[in-house]
Amino acid sequence: MTRQSITLTDPNDEWIKSQISTYHEYSNKSELINDLIRQARRADMINQKLALSEASGTVNQNKEDMLKEFKEKLK
């Protein structure tokens, strides 16, 4: 993994801290930020796939196969 240093605005830092303390799903800021990035990447892939599908007029995959593909690409 690559170590990064980022600067957060005060409201964003407070929101991240509250997510960690309230939901206990993440043990630190890095875990939460990595999850947010994964969610954004997933949304981007879905939007790209939808745009291609809309442009072509047809879809060759069912929703389960599309989801499986997205999850594989995020690993």
mmCIF file of C-alpha atoms in Angstrom:
data_model
loop_
_atom_site.group_PDB
_atom_site.id
_atom_site.type_symbol
_atom_site.label_atom_id
_atom_site.label_comp_id
_atom_site.label_asym_id
_atom_site.label_seq_id
_atom_site.Cartn_x
_atom_site.Cartn_y
_atom_site.Cartn_z
ATOM 1 C CA MET A 1 0.000 0.000 0.000
ATOM 2 C CA THR A 2 1.026 3.562 -0.617
ATOM 3 C CA ARG A 3 1.165 5.937 2.300
ATOM 4 C CA GLN A 4 -0.332 9.360 1.596
ATOM 5 C CA SER A 5 -0.741 12.575 3.486
ATOM 6 C CA ILE A 6 -3.921 14.542 2.868
ATOM 7 C CA THR A 7 -5.377 17.743 4.226
ATOM 8 C CA LEU A 8 -9.037 17.790 5.202
ATOM 9 C CA THR A 9 -11.272 20.740 5.860
ATOM 10 C CA ASP A 10 -12.456 20.979 9.448
ATOM 11 C CA PRO A 11 -16.041 19.940 8.588
ATOM 12 C CA ASN A 12 -14.801 16.898 6.640
ATOM 13 C CA ASP A 13 -12.454 15.889 9.450
ATOM 14 C CA GLU A 14 -15.264 16.186 12.000
ATOM 15 C CA TRP A 15 -17.594 14.129 9.775
ATOM 16 C CA ILE A 16 -14.970 11.381 9.419
ATOM 17 C CA LYS A 17 -14.375 11.329 13.176
ATOM 18 C CA SER A 18 -18.105 11.111 13.843
ATOM 19 C CA GLN A 19 -18.489 8.210 11.396
ATOM 20 C CA ILE A 20 -15.726 6.296 13.131
ATOM 21 C CA SER A 21 -17.000 6.958 16.649
ATOM 22 C CA THR A 22 -20.697 6.500 15.872
ATOM 23 C CA TYR A 23 -20.781 3.427 13.668
ATOM 24 C CA HIS A 24 -17.622 1.558 14.765
ATOM 25 C CA GLU A 25 -17.428 0.063 11.274
ATOM 26 C CA TYR A 26 -13.979 1.581 10.766
ATOM 27 C CA SER A 27 -11.128 1.623 13.239
ATOM 28 C CA ASN A 28 -9.357 4.610 11.694
ATOM 29 C CA LYS A 29 -9.586 7.357 9.094
ATOM 30 C CA SER A 30 -7.644 5.374 6.486
ATOM 31 C CA GLU A 31 -10.180 2.549 6.484
ATOM 32 C CA LEU A 32 -13.070 4.971 6.033
ATOM 33 C CA ILE A 33 -11.367 6.961 3.281
ATOM 34 C CA ASN A 34 -10.406 3.780 1.408
ATOM 35 C CA ASP A 35 -14.007 2.592 1.613
ATOM 36 C CA LEU A 36 -15.293 5.939 0.339
ATOM 37 C CA ILE A 37 -12.880 5.717 -2.603
ATOM 38 C CA ARG A 38 -14.028 2.135 -3.353
ATOM 39 C CA GLN A 39 -17.645 3.311 -3.326
ATOM 40 C CA ALA A 40 -16.816 6.191 -5.683
ATOM 41 C CA ARG A 41 -14.936 3.829 -8.027
ATOM 42 C CA ARG A 42 -17.856 1.397 -8.003
ATOM 43 C CA ALA A 43 -20.305 4.199 -8.777
ATOM 44 C CA ASP A 44 -18.054 5.404 -11.598
ATOM 45 C CA MET A 45 -17.875 1.912 -13.144
ATOM 46 C CA ILE A 46 -21.633 1.514 -12.890
ATOM 47 C CA ASN A 47 -22.206 4.904 -14.495
ATOM 48 C CA GLN A 48 -19.788 4.093 -17.328
ATOM 49 C CA LYS A 49 -21.502 0.755 -17.939
ATOM 50 C CA LEU A 50 -24.926 2.404 -17.923
ATOM 51 C CA ALA A 51 -23.769 5.083 -20.352
ATOM 52 C CA LEU A 52 -22.423 2.437 -22.758
ATOM 53 C CA SER A 53 -25.615 0.424 -22.428
ATOM 54 C CA GLU A 54 -27.789 3.454 -23.067
ATOM 55 C CA ALA A 55 -25.715 4.398 -26.111
ATOM 56 C CA SER A 56 -25.927 0.899 -27.584
ATOM 57 C CA GLY A 57 -29.588 0.397 -26.779
ATOM 58 C CA THR A 58 -29.024 -3.117 -25.439
ATOM 59 C CA VAL A 59 -27.554 -4.822 -22.394
ATOM 60 C CA ASN A 60 -25.982 -8.267 -22.594
ATOM 61 C CA GLN A 61 -25.542 -8.839 -18.847
ATOM 62 C CA ASN A 62 -28.041 -9.345 -16.085
ATOM 63 C CA LYS A 63 -27.689 -7.285 -12.912
ATOM 64 C CA GLU A 64 -26.031 -10.115 -10.958
ATOM 65 C CA ASP A 65 -23.306 -10.525 -13.594
ATOM 66 C CA MET A 66 -22.746 -6.778 -13.740
ATOM 67 C CA LEU A 67 -22.369 -6.588 -9.959
ATOM 68 C CA LYS A 68 -19.944 -9.536 -9.976
ATOM 69 C CA GLU A 69 -17.858 -7.794 -12.651
ATOM 70 C CA PHE A 70 -17.750 -4.544 -10.679
ATOM 71 C CA LYS A 71 -16.676 -6.345 -7.506
ATOM 72 C CA GLU A 72 -13.913 -8.205 -9.358
ATOM 73 C CA LYS A 73 -12.545 -4.950 -10.800
ATOM 74 C CA LEU A 74 -12.389 -3.382 -7.334
ATOM 75 C CA LYS A 75 -10.131 -6.076 -5.870
#
